[in-house]
PDB file of C-alpha atoms in Angstrom:
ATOM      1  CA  UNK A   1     108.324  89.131  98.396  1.00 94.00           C
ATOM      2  CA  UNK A   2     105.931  91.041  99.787  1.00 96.00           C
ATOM      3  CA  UNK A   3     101.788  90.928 100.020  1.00 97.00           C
ATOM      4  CA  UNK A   4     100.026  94.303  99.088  1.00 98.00           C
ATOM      5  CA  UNK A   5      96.121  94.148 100.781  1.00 98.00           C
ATOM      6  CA  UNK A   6      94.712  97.292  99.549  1.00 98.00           C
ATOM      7  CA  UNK A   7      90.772  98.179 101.148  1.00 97.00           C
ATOM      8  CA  UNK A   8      89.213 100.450  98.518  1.00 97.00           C
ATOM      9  CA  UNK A   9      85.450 102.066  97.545  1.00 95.00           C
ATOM     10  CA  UNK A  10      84.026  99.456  95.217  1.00 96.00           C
ATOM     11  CA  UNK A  11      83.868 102.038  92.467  1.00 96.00           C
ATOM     12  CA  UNK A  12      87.599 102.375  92.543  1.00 97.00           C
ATOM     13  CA  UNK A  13      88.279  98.648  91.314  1.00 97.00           C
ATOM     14  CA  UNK A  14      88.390  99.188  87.900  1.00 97.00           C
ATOM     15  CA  UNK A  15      91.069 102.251  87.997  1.00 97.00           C
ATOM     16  CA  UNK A  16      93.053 100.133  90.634  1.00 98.00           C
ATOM     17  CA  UNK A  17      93.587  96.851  88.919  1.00 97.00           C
ATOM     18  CA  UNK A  18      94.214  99.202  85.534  1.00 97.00           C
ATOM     19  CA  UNK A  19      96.963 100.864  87.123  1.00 97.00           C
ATOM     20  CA  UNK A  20      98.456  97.636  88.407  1.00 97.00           C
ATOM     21  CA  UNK A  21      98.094  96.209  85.605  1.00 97.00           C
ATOM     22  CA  UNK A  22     100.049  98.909  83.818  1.00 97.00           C
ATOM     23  CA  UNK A  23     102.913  98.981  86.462  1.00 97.00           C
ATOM     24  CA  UNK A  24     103.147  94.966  85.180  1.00 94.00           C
ATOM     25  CA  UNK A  25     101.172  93.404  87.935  1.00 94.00           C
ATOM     26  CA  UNK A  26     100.656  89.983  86.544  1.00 87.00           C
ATOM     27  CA  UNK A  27      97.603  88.725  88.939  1.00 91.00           C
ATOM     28  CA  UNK A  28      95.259  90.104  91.960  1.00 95.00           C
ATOM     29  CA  UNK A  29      92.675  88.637  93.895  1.00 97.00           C
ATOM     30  CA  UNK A  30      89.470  90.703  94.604  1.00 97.00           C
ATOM     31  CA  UNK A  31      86.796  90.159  97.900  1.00 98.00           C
ATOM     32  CA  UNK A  32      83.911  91.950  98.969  1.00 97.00           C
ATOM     33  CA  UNK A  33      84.286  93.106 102.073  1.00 94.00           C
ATOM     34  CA  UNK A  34      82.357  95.351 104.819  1.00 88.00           C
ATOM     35  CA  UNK A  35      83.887  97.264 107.556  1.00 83.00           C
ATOM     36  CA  UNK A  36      84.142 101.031 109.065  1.00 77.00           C
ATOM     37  CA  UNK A  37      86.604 103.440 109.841  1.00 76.00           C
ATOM     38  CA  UNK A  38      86.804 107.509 111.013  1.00 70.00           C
ATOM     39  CA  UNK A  39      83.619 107.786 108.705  1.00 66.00           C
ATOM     40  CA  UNK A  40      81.786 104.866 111.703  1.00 64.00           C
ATOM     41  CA  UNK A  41      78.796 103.789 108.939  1.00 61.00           C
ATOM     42  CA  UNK A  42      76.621 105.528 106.777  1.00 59.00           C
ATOM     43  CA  UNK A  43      73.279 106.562 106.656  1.00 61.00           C
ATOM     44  CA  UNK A  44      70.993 105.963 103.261  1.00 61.00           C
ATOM     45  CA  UNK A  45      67.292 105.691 102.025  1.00 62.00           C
ATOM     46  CA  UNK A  46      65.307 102.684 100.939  1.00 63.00           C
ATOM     47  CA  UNK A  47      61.747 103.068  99.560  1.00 70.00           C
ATOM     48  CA  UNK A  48      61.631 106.241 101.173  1.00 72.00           C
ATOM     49  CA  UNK A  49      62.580 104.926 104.801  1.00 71.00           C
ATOM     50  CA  UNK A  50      66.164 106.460 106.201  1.00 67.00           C
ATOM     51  CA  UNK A  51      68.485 103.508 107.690  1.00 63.00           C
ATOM     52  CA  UNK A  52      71.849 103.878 109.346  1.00 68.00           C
ATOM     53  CA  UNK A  53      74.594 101.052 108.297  1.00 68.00           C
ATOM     54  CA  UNK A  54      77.355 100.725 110.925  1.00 75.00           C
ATOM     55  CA  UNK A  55      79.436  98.658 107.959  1.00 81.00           C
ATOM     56  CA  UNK A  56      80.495 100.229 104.671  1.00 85.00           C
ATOM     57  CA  UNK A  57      80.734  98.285 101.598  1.00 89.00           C
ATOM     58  CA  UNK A  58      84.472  98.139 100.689  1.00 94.00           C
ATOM     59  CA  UNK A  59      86.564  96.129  98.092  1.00 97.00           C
ATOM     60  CA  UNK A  60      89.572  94.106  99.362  1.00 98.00           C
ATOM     61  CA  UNK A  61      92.464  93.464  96.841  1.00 98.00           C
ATOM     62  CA  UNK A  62      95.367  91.102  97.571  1.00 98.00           C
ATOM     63  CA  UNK A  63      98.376  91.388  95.687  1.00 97.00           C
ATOM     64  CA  UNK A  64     102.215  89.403  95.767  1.00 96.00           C
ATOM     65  CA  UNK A  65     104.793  91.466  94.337  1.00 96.00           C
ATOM     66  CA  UNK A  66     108.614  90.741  94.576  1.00 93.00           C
ATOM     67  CA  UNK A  67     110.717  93.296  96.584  1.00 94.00           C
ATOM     68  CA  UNK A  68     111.829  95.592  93.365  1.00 95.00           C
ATOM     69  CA  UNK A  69     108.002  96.381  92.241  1.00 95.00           C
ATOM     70  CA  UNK A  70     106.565  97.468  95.648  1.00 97.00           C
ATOM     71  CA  UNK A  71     106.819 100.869  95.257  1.00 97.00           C
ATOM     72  CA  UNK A  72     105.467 101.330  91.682  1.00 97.00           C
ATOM     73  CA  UNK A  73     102.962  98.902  92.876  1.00 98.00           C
ATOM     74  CA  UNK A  74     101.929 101.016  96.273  1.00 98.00           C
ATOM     75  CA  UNK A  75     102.130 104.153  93.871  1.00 98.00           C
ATOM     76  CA  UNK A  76      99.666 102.636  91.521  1.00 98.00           C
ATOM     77  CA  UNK A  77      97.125 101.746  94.010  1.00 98.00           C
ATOM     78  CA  UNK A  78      97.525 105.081  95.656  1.00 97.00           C
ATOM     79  CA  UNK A  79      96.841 107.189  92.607  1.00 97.00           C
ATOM     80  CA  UNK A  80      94.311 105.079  91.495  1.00 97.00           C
ATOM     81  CA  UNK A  81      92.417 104.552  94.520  1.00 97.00           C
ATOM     82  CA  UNK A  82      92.325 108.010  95.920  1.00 96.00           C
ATOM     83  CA  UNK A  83      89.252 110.437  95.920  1.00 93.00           C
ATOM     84  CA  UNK A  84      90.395 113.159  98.713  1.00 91.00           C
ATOM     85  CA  UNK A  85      87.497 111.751 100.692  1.00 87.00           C
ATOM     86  CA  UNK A  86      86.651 110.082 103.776  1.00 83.00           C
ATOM     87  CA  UNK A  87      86.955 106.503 103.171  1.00 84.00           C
ATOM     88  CA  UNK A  88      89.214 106.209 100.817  1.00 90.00           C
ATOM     89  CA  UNK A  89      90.422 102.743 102.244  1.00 92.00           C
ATOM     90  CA  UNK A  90      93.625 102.073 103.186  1.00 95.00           C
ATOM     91  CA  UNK A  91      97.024  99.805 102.499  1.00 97.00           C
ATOM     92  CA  UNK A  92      98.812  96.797 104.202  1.00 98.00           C
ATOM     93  CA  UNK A  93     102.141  95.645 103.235  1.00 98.00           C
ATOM     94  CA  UNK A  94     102.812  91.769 104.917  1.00 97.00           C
ATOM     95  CA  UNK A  95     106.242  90.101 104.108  1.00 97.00           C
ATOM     96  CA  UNK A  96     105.942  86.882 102.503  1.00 95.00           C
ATOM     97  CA  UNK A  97     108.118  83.790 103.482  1.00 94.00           C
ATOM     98  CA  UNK A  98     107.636  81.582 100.839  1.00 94.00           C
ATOM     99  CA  UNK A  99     104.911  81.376  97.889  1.00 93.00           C
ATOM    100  CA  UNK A 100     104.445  78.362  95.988  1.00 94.00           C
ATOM    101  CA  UNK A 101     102.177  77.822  92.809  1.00 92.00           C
ATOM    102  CA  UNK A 102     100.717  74.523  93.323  1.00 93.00           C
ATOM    103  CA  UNK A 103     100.310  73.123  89.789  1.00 93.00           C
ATOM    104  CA  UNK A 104     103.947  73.397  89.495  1.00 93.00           C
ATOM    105  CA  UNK A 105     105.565  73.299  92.398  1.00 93.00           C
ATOM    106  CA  UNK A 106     107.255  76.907  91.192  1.00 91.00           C
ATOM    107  CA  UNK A 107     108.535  79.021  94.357  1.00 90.00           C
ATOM    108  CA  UNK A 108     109.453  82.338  95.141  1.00 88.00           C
ATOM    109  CA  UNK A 109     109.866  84.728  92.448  1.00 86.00           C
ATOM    110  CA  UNK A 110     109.038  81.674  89.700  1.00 87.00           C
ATOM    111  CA  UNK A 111     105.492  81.489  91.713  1.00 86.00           C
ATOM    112  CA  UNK A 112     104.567  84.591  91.623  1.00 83.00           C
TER     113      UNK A 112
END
């Protein structure tokens, strides 16, 4: 089993979970999160007064797949996620020892 964290742009969500959803991704877990990259921060206006961020806003999804559907699941987020531009986000594949769904005990595949 294996642990998909995917970093996107916030706008992306809803074209990412889509496509996982389509490739039969049964459940994800979403966070906010802030961070920087190549792009180091942004720069933006508020009321009329320039600021410079040092952290981008950024969406963090979390997803357990079993071994067989990590590919059509890193596909999925790839297509879905990509713009061509600087800050696209990136992917982290973790392997998973064990998973366990608590109400029932369930483990491994059964869990997920």
């Amino acid at each position: 089993m294996k642990m998909i964290q995917a970093i996107i742009q916030p706008f992306k969500f809803g074209d990412v979970k889509q496509a996982l959803v389509e490739v039969g991704v049964h459940g994800l877990t979403v966070s906010e999160a802030r961070g920087f990259g190549r792009q180091k921060g942004h720069k933006g206006q508020y009321r009329g007064s320039e600021y410079e961020s040092e952290l981008v806003q950024k969406t963090r999804i979390e997803v357990i797949v079993d071994d067989a559907s990590l590919g059509a699941a890193l596909e999925a987020i790839l297509r879905a996620a990509r713009t061509g531009e600087v800050g696209d986000g990136k992917l982290v594949v973790y392997d998973l020892d064990k998973v366990v769904r608590i109400r029932t005990r369930e483990s491994a595949e059964k869990a997920i």
